[in-house]
CSV table of C-alpha atoms in Angstrom, one decimal:
chain,number,residue,atom,x,y,z
A,35,MET,CA,0.0,0.0,0.0
A,36,MET,CA,2.7,2.4,1.0
A,37,ARG,CA,4.7,1.6,-2.2
A,38,ALA,CA,1.6,2.4,-4.3
A,39,LEU,CA,1.2,5.7,-2.5
A,40,TYR,CA,4.9,6.6,-3.2
A,41,LYS,CA,4.5,5.7,-6.8
A,42,ALA,CA,1.4,7.8,-7.2
A,43,PHE,CA,3.1,10.7,-5.4
A,44,PHE,CA,6.2,10.6,-7.6
A,45,ALA,CA,4.1,10.2,-10.8
A,46,VAL,CA,2.2,13.4,-9.9
A,47,LEU,CA,5.4,15.2,-9.0
A,48,ALA,CA,7.0,14.2,-12.3
A,49,GLY,CA,3.9,15.4,-14.1
A,50,ILE,CA,4.2,18.8,-12.4
A,51,MET,CA,7.9,19.1,-13.2
A,52,VAL,CA,7.3,18.2,-16.9
A,53,SER,CA,4.4,20.7,-17.1
A,54,ALA,CA,6.4,23.5,-15.4
A,55,GLY,CA,9.3,23.1,-17.9
A,56,ALA,CA,7.2,22.1,-20.9
A,57,PHE,CA,7.9,25.1,-23.0
A,58,ALA,CA,11.3,26.5,-23.9
A,59,GLN,CA,12.0,30.1,-22.8
A,60,THR,CA,13.1,32.8,-25.2
A,61,ARG,CA,16.4,34.7,-24.4
A,62,PHE,CA,16.3,38.4,-25.1
A,63,GLY,CA,19.2,40.7,-25.4
A,64,GLY,CA,21.3,38.7,-23.0
A,65,ILE,CA,19.4,40.3,-20.1
A,66,VAL,CA,16.1,38.4,-19.7
A,67,THR,CA,14.2,35.3,-20.6
A,68,VAL,CA,10.5,35.3,-21.2
A,69,ASP,CA,8.3,32.2,-20.7
A,70,LYS,CA,6.6,32.8,-24.1
A,71,THR,CA,6.5,35.4,-26.8
A,72,VAL,CA,3.0,34.4,-28.0
A,73,HIS,CA,-0.2,33.9,-26.1
A,74,ASP,CA,-2.8,32.1,-28.2
A,75,TRP,CA,-6.4,31.9,-26.8
A,76,GLY,CA,-7.3,29.7,-29.7
A,77,ASP,CA,-11.0,29.7,-30.6
A,78,VAL,CA,-13.2,32.0,-28.6
A,79,THR,CA,-16.7,33.5,-29.1
A,80,VAL,CA,-17.9,37.1,-29.0
A,81,LYS,CA,-19.8,36.1,-25.8
A,82,ASP,CA,-16.6,35.1,-23.9
A,83,GLY,CA,-15.9,38.7,-22.9
A,84,PRO,CA,-12.5,40.2,-22.1
A,85,LEU,CA,-9.5,37.8,-22.4
A,86,SER,CA,-6.5,38.0,-20.0
A,87,CYS,CA,-3.1,36.5,-19.9
A,88,SER,CA,0.4,37.1,-18.4
A,89,PHE,CA,4.0,36.8,-19.4
A,90,SER,CA,6.8,36.1,-17.0
A,91,VAL,CA,10.2,37.9,-17.5
A,92,THR,CA,13.2,36.6,-15.6
A,93,ASN,CA,16.5,38.6,-15.2
A,94,ILE,CA,19.5,36.5,-16.3
A,95,SER,CA,22.0,39.3,-16.2
A,96,ASP,CA,24.4,40.3,-13.4
A,97,GLY,CA,22.6,43.6,-12.6
A,98,PRO,CA,19.1,44.8,-12.0
A,99,VAL,CA,16.7,45.0,-15.0
A,100,MET,CA,13.8,47.4,-15.3
A,101,ILE,CA,10.9,47.4,-17.8
A,102,ARG,CA,10.6,51.0,-19.1
A,103,THR,CA,7.3,50.7,-21.0
A,104,VAL,CA,4.9,48.2,-22.5
A,105,ALA,CA,3.0,49.7,-25.5
A,106,SER,CA,0.0,47.9,-27.0
A,107,SER,CA,-0.7,48.0,-30.7
A,108,CYS,CA,-4.3,49.1,-30.2
A,109,GLY,CA,-6.5,50.6,-27.5
A,110,CYS,CA,-8.4,47.3,-27.3
A,111,THR,CA,-5.6,45.9,-25.1
A,112,GLY,CA,-4.9,47.0,-21.6
A,113,VAL,CA,-1.5,46.3,-20.0
A,114,LYS,CA,0.1,46.2,-16.5
A,115,TRP,CA,3.7,45.3,-15.7
A,116,THR,CA,6.2,45.1,-12.9
A,117,ARG,CA,7.3,48.7,-12.3
A,118,GLU,CA,10.1,48.0,-9.8
A,119,GLN,CA,13.6,46.8,-10.7
A,120,ILE,CA,13.9,43.1,-11.2
A,121,ALA,CA,17.0,41.7,-9.3
A,122,PRO,CA,19.2,39.1,-10.9
A,123,GLY,CA,17.5,35.7,-10.9
A,124,GLN,CA,14.1,37.2,-10.0
A,125,SER,CA,11.1,37.6,-12.2
A,126,GLY,CA,8.5,40.2,-13.1
A,127,THR,CA,5.2,40.0,-15.0
A,128,ILE,CA,3.5,41.6,-17.9
A,129,GLU,CA,-0.3,41.3,-17.8
A,130,ALA,CA,-2.6,42.0,-20.8
A,131,THR,CA,-6.3,42.1,-21.2
A,132,TYR,CA,-7.9,42.1,-24.7
A,133,SER,CA,-11.3,43.6,-24.7
A,134,ASN,CA,-12.8,41.1,-27.2
A,135,ASP,CA,-15.4,43.6,-28.4
A,136,GLU,CA,-14.4,44.0,-32.0
A,137,GLY,CA,-16.6,41.3,-33.4
A,138,PRO,CA,-15.8,37.9,-35.0
A,139,TYR,CA,-12.3,37.9,-36.6
A,140,ALA,CA,-8.8,36.5,-36.3
A,141,PHE,CA,-6.6,38.9,-34.3
A,142,ASP,CA,-2.9,39.3,-33.7
A,143,LYS,CA,-2.1,42.2,-31.3
A,144,THR,CA,1.4,43.1,-30.3
A,145,LEU,CA,3.0,44.4,-27.1
A,146,THR,CA,6.2,46.3,-27.5
A,147,VAL,CA,8.3,45.9,-24.3
A,148,SER,CA,11.2,48.4,-23.7
A,149,PHE,CA,13.9,47.7,-21.1
A,150,VAL,CA,16.1,50.4,-19.6
A,151,GLY,CA,19.5,50.2,-21.3
A,152,ALA,CA,18.4,47.8,-24.1
A,153,ARG,CA,18.9,48.9,-27.7
A,154,LYS,CA,15.8,47.2,-29.1
A,155,PRO,CA,12.4,46.2,-27.8
A,156,LEU,CA,10.9,42.8,-27.1
A,157,ILE,CA,7.8,42.0,-29.1
A,158,LEU,CA,5.0,39.9,-27.7
A,159,HIS,CA,2.0,38.7,-29.5
A,160,LEU,CA,-1.6,38.1,-28.4
A,161,ARG,CA,-3.6,35.9,-30.8
A,162,GLY,CA,-6.9,34.2,-31.2
A,163,VAL,CA,-9.9,33.7,-33.5
A,164,VAL,CA,-13.2,35.1,-32.4
A,165,HIS,CA,-16.3,33.3,-33.8
A,166,PRO,CA,-20.0,34.3,-33.6
A,167,LYS,CA,-20.6,30.9,-31.9
A,168,LYS,CA,-18.6,27.8,-31.0
A,169,MET,CA,-17.3,25.9,-34.0
A,170,PRO,CA,-16.4,22.3,-34.5
A,171,LEU,CA,-12.6,21.7,-34.4
A,172,LYS,CA,-12.5,20.1,-37.8
A,173,ASP,CA,-13.9,23.3,-39.3
A,174,THR,CA,-11.3,25.6,-37.7
A,175,TYR,CA,-8.2,23.3,-37.8
A,176,THR,CA,-8.4,22.5,-41.5
A,177,VAL,CA,-4.8,21.3,-42.1
A,178,GLN,CA,-5.2,17.8,-40.9
A,179,PHE,CA,-3.0,14.7,-40.6
A,180,GLY,CA,-5.2,11.9,-39.5
A,181,GLN,CA,-6.7,13.0,-36.2
A,182,ILE,CA,-4.5,16.0,-35.7
A,183,GLY,CA,-5.2,19.4,-37.1
A,184,PHE,CA,-3.4,22.7,-37.5
A,185,ARG,CA,-4.8,26.1,-38.6
A,186,GLU,CA,-2.1,26.5,-41.2
A,187,ALA,CA,0.3,24.4,-43.2
A,188,GLU,CA,3.0,27.0,-42.5
A,189,MET,CA,3.2,28.6,-39.0
A,190,LYS,CA,5.2,31.7,-38.0
A,191,VAL,CA,7.8,31.4,-35.2
A,192,GLY,CA,8.9,35.0,-35.7
A,193,ASN,CA,12.1,37.1,-36.0
A,194,LEU,CA,15.3,36.3,-34.2
A,195,SER,CA,18.9,37.5,-34.1
A,196,GLN,CA,22.0,35.5,-34.4
A,197,GLY,CA,23.0,33.9,-31.1
A,198,GLU,CA,19.4,33.7,-29.9
A,199,GLN,CA,16.6,31.3,-29.8
A,200,LYS,CA,13.0,32.1,-30.6
A,201,SER,CA,10.2,30.1,-29.0
A,202,SER,CA,6.5,30.2,-29.9
A,203,GLN,CA,3.5,28.2,-29.1
A,204,VAL,CA,1.2,26.5,-31.7
A,205,ARG,CA,-2.2,25.2,-30.8
A,206,VAL,CA,-2.8,21.6,-32.1
A,207,ALA,CA,-6.2,20.0,-32.3
A,208,ASN,CA,-7.3,16.4,-31.9
A,209,VAL,CA,-10.3,16.3,-34.3
A,210,GLY,CA,-11.1,12.7,-33.4
A,211,LYS,CA,-12.8,11.2,-30.3
A,212,LYS,CA,-10.0,9.2,-28.8
A,213,GLU,CA,-6.9,10.5,-27.0
A,214,ILE,CA,-3.8,10.7,-29.1
A,215,THR,CA,-0.1,11.3,-28.6
A,216,VAL,CA,1.6,13.6,-31.2
A,217,SER,CA,5.4,13.6,-31.9
A,218,PHE,CA,7.6,14.4,-34.8
A,219,GLU,CA,10.4,12.9,-36.9
A,220,ASP,CA,12.6,14.1,-39.8
A,221,VAL,CA,12.9,17.4,-37.9
A,222,SER,CA,15.0,20.1,-39.6
A,223,PRO,CA,18.2,21.2,-37.8
A,224,PHE,CA,17.8,24.0,-35.3
A,225,LEU,CA,14.1,23.2,-34.8
A,226,SER,CA,12.8,21.6,-31.6
A,227,PHE,CA,9.5,20.9,-29.9
A,228,THR,CA,8.4,20.8,-26.2
A,229,PRO,CA,7.1,18.5,-25.0
A,230,ALA,CA,8.7,15.9,-27.3
A,231,GLU,CA,5.4,13.9,-27.1
A,232,LEU,CA,2.2,15.9,-26.8
A,233,THR,CA,-0.9,14.1,-25.5
A,234,ILE,CA,-4.3,15.6,-26.6
A,235,ALA,CA,-7.7,14.4,-25.3
A,236,GLY,CA,-10.4,13.7,-27.9
A,237,ASN,CA,-12.1,16.7,-29.5
A,238,SER,CA,-9.7,19.0,-27.7
A,239,THR,CA,-6.6,21.2,-28.3
A,240,ALA,CA,-3.2,21.5,-26.6
A,241,MET,CA,-0.3,23.9,-26.9
A,242,LEU,CA,3.0,22.7,-28.6
A,243,GLY,CA,6.1,24.7,-27.9
A,244,VAL,CA,8.2,25.4,-31.0
A,245,THR,CA,11.8,26.7,-30.8
A,246,VAL,CA,14.1,27.8,-33.6
A,247,THR,CA,17.8,28.3,-32.7
A,248,ALA,CA,19.7,30.8,-34.9
A,249,ASP,CA,22.7,29.6,-36.8
A,250,ARG,CA,25.1,31.6,-38.9
A,251,SER,CA,24.6,29.2,-41.8
A,252,LEU,CA,21.0,30.5,-42.1
A,253,TRP,CA,20.0,34.1,-42.7
A,254,GLY,CA,16.8,35.8,-43.6
A,255,ARG,CA,13.5,33.9,-44.0
A,256,ASN,CA,13.8,30.1,-43.7
A,257,LEU,CA,11.4,27.2,-43.4
A,258,TYR,CA,11.9,24.4,-40.9
A,259,TYR,CA,10.1,21.2,-41.4
A,260,ALA,CA,8.8,18.2,-39.4
A,261,THR,CA,6.7,15.1,-40.2
A,262,PRO,CA,4.0,14.4,-37.6
A,263,LEU,CA,3.4,11.1,-35.9
A,264,VAL,CA,0.1,10.1,-34.3
A,265,ASN,CA,0.5,7.4,-31.6
A,266,GLY,CA,3.9,6.6,-33.3
A,267,VAL,CA,2.4,6.2,-36.8
A,268,ARG,CA,4.0,8.4,-39.4
A,269,GLN,CA,1.5,10.7,-41.2
A,270,ASP,CA,1.5,11.7,-44.9
A,271,GLY,CA,2.9,15.2,-45.4
A,272,ARG,CA,4.8,17.6,-43.2
A,273,VAL,CA,4.3,20.9,-41.3
A,274,SER,CA,6.5,23.9,-41.7
A,275,PHE,CA,7.6,26.7,-39.4
A,276,ALA,CA,8.9,30.1,-40.7
A,277,ALA,CA,11.5,32.2,-38.9
A,278,VAL,CA,13.5,35.3,-40.0
A,279,THR,CA,17.1,35.6,-38.8
A,280,ARG,CA,19.1,38.8,-38.9
A,281,GLU,CA,22.5,40.0,-37.5
A,282,ASN,CA,22.8,40.6,-33.7
A,283,PHE,CA,24.5,43.9,-32.7
A,284,ASP,CA,23.7,43.8,-29.0
A,285,SER,CA,27.2,42.9,-27.9
A,286,TRP,CA,29.0,45.4,-30.3
A,287,SER,CA,31.1,47.9,-28.5
A,288,GLU,CA,31.0,51.6,-29.2
A,289,ALA,CA,34.3,51.3,-31.1
A,290,GLN,CA,32.7,48.5,-33.3
A,291,LEU,CA,29.6,50.6,-33.9
A,292,ALA,CA,31.7,53.7,-34.8
A,293,SER,CA,33.7,51.7,-37.4
A,294,ALA,CA,30.7,49.8,-38.8
A,295,PRO,CA,29.7,49.7,-42.4
A,296,SER,CA,27.0,52.2,-43.5
A,297,ALA,CA,24.7,51.5,-46.5
A,298,GLU,CA,23.5,54.5,-48.6
A,299,TYR,CA,20.9,53.7,-51.2
A,300,ASP,CA,17.7,54.7,-53.0
A,301,GLY,CA,15.4,51.8,-52.3
A,302,SER,CA,12.7,52.6,-54.9
A,303,PHE,CA,12.7,51.8,-58.7
A,304,ALA,CA,9.8,53.1,-60.7
A,305,ALA,CA,9.5,51.0,-63.8
A,306,ASP,CA,8.0,52.3,-67.0
A,307,PRO,CA,4.4,51.0,-67.6
A,308,VAL,CA,4.3,47.7,-69.4
A,309,GLN,CA,1.8,45.2,-70.7
A,310,ALA,CA,1.4,42.1,-68.5
A,311,GLY,CA,3.9,39.5,-69.6
A,312,SER,CA,6.7,42.0,-70.4
A,313,PRO,CA,9.7,41.6,-68.1
A,314,ILE,CA,11.0,44.5,-66.2
A,315,LYS,CA,14.7,45.2,-65.4
A,316,ALA,CA,15.4,47.2,-62.3
A,317,SER,CA,18.7,48.6,-61.1
A,318,PHE,CA,19.8,49.7,-57.6
A,319,ARG,CA,23.1,51.2,-56.4
A,320,ILE,CA,24.3,50.7,-52.9
A,321,ALA,CA,27.2,52.6,-51.5
A,322,ASN,CA,29.2,51.9,-48.3
A,323,SER,CA,30.1,55.1,-46.5
A,324,GLY,CA,31.3,53.3,-43.4
A,325,LYS,CA,34.8,52.3,-42.3
A,326,THR,CA,34.6,48.5,-42.8
A,327,PRO,CA,33.2,46.2,-45.5
A,328,LEU,CA,29.4,45.9,-45.9
A,329,THR,CA,28.4,42.2,-46.0
A,330,ILE,CA,25.2,41.0,-47.7
A,331,TYR,CA,24.4,37.7,-46.0
A,332,LYS,CA,21.3,36.8,-48.1
A,333,MET,CA,18.6,38.2,-50.3
A,334,ASP,CA,14.9,37.3,-50.0
A,335,PHE,CA,12.1,38.1,-52.4
A,336,ASN,CA,8.4,38.5,-51.9
A,337,GLY,CA,7.7,36.3,-55.0
A,338,THR,CA,9.2,33.7,-57.3
A,339,ASN,CA,9.0,36.1,-60.3
A,340,ILE,CA,12.2,38.0,-59.5
A,341,ALA,CA,15.6,36.9,-60.8
A,342,VAL,CA,19.0,38.3,-59.9
A,343,LEU,CA,21.1,39.6,-62.8
A,344,ARG,CA,23.9,41.3,-60.9
A,345,SER,CA,24.8,41.5,-57.3
A,346,ALA,CA,27.6,41.6,-54.7
A,347,THR,CA,28.1,39.8,-51.4
A,348,SER,CA,30.5,42.4,-50.0
A,349,ILE,CA,31.1,46.1,-50.6
A,350,LYS,CA,34.4,47.7,-49.5
A,351,ALA,CA,34.4,50.8,-47.4
A,352,GLY,CA,34.0,53.8,-49.7
A,353,ALA,CA,32.9,51.6,-52.6
A,354,LYS,CA,29.7,51.1,-54.5
A,355,ALA,CA,27.9,48.1,-56.0
A,356,VAL,CA,25.1,47.7,-58.5
A,357,TYR,CA,22.3,45.2,-58.0
A,358,GLU,CA,20.2,44.3,-61.1
A,359,PHE,CA,17.0,42.3,-61.1
A,360,GLU,CA,14.5,41.1,-63.7
A,361,MET,CA,10.9,40.8,-62.7
A,362,GLU,CA,8.4,38.7,-64.6
A,363,THR,CA,4.9,40.3,-65.0
A,364,THR,CA,2.9,37.4,-66.4
A,365,GLY,CA,-0.5,37.3,-64.8
A,366,MET,CA,-0.3,40.8,-63.2
A,367,LYS,CA,-3.4,43.0,-63.5
A,368,PRO,CA,-3.6,46.8,-63.8
A,369,ASP,CA,-5.5,47.1,-60.4
A,370,GLY,CA,-3.4,44.4,-58.7
A,371,ASP,CA,-0.7,44.7,-56.0
A,372,ASN,CA,2.3,44.5,-58.3
A,373,LEU,CA,5.1,45.6,-56.0
A,374,GLY,CA,8.3,43.6,-56.0
A,375,ILE,CA,10.2,43.6,-52.8
A,376,ILE,CA,13.8,42.5,-52.3
A,377,THR,CA,15.2,42.2,-48.8
A,378,LEU,CA,19.0,42.2,-48.1
A,379,TYR,CA,20.3,41.0,-44.7
A,380,THR,CA,23.5,42.9,-43.8
A,381,ASN,CA,26.0,43.7,-41.1
A,382,ASP,CA,25.1,47.4,-41.0
A,383,PRO,CA,23.7,48.2,-37.5
A,384,ARG,CA,21.6,51.0,-39.0
A,385,HIS,CA,20.3,48.9,-42.0
A,386,SER,CA,20.5,45.3,-40.9
A,387,LEU,CA,17.6,44.9,-43.4
A,388,ILE,CA,17.7,46.8,-46.7
A,389,HIS,CA,14.4,46.8,-48.6
A,390,LEU,CA,14.4,47.4,-52.4
A,391,TYR,CA,11.1,48.1,-54.1
A,392,ILE,CA,10.2,47.6,-57.8
A,393,ASP,CA,7.0,49.6,-58.5
A,394,VAL,CA,5.2,48.0,-61.5
A,395,ILE,CA,2.4,49.6,-63.5
A,396,ILE,CA,0.5,47.3,-65.8
A,397,LEU,CA,-1.3,48.8,-68.7
């Protein structure tokens, strides 16, 4: 009898420990970790009223940390936060309440958190889908692999800097009646999940922790893949997670910043009006007015219809480089959104992302 009680006690204790550490924390700026960067309420109804959540911020630095401000992206979200200094090893909280009075729609609100002494803010997300009434899971989690469902085939993890990890949470649905355990195989490098095995009751949802670790072999927007398993059985197809990685300047000294590269450029190219199907050639000139070489780690495009004709991966201090592109216009319409966007990821602290725009007018 006593042995059975001990086994039950330790089983409960182990469950608590797994639950408490189930989701990886996100490191920010070398000063804090946050227990999550996204709070997803999932499916709610207009009758549910205001929705509240909290984020825990832990000081991992050697000195006190203070939250300067927390700004909401709209007046529909109220915020409170720890106003006192947070000692090393201690935690503070950020509390948010979404009014849920804007009618049925999918929302993604942001909280911009500024810390005293930090060069950049921490961005937190509040997400959910408001329905007029309760909906069946199979109708809202439409990307399905057997009994499991996701809202999208490609899920956003967010932006991260080199040397950091970015963690997010994805709500996973069990659209069947029986309990299942979800795991993954053929997982891309630098992608991980917590817990490794997620148990979901029938006709319910659960949160899956997703973490992407930055690596200097990967820049810009990248997709990370995994194949789901249900009760150990491999499912057809795979899910993908998108993350954008840029350079990290948090540890740069004043001397490094003073001698950094500096990109000078005109980011807009206005093409002459053309008929749909006629290719457009666009040219941009980028100069480096800084003191060290400007490195272009990667180029991303907002479509597959842009080809690179001429480019450079490095521009010496005081030098210039020409970037030429050809944009295919087949299928474009006069009243369509025909803007081509090229994004360059660089080692310029002022322009870690350079956006080049090709403005197309279709006759």
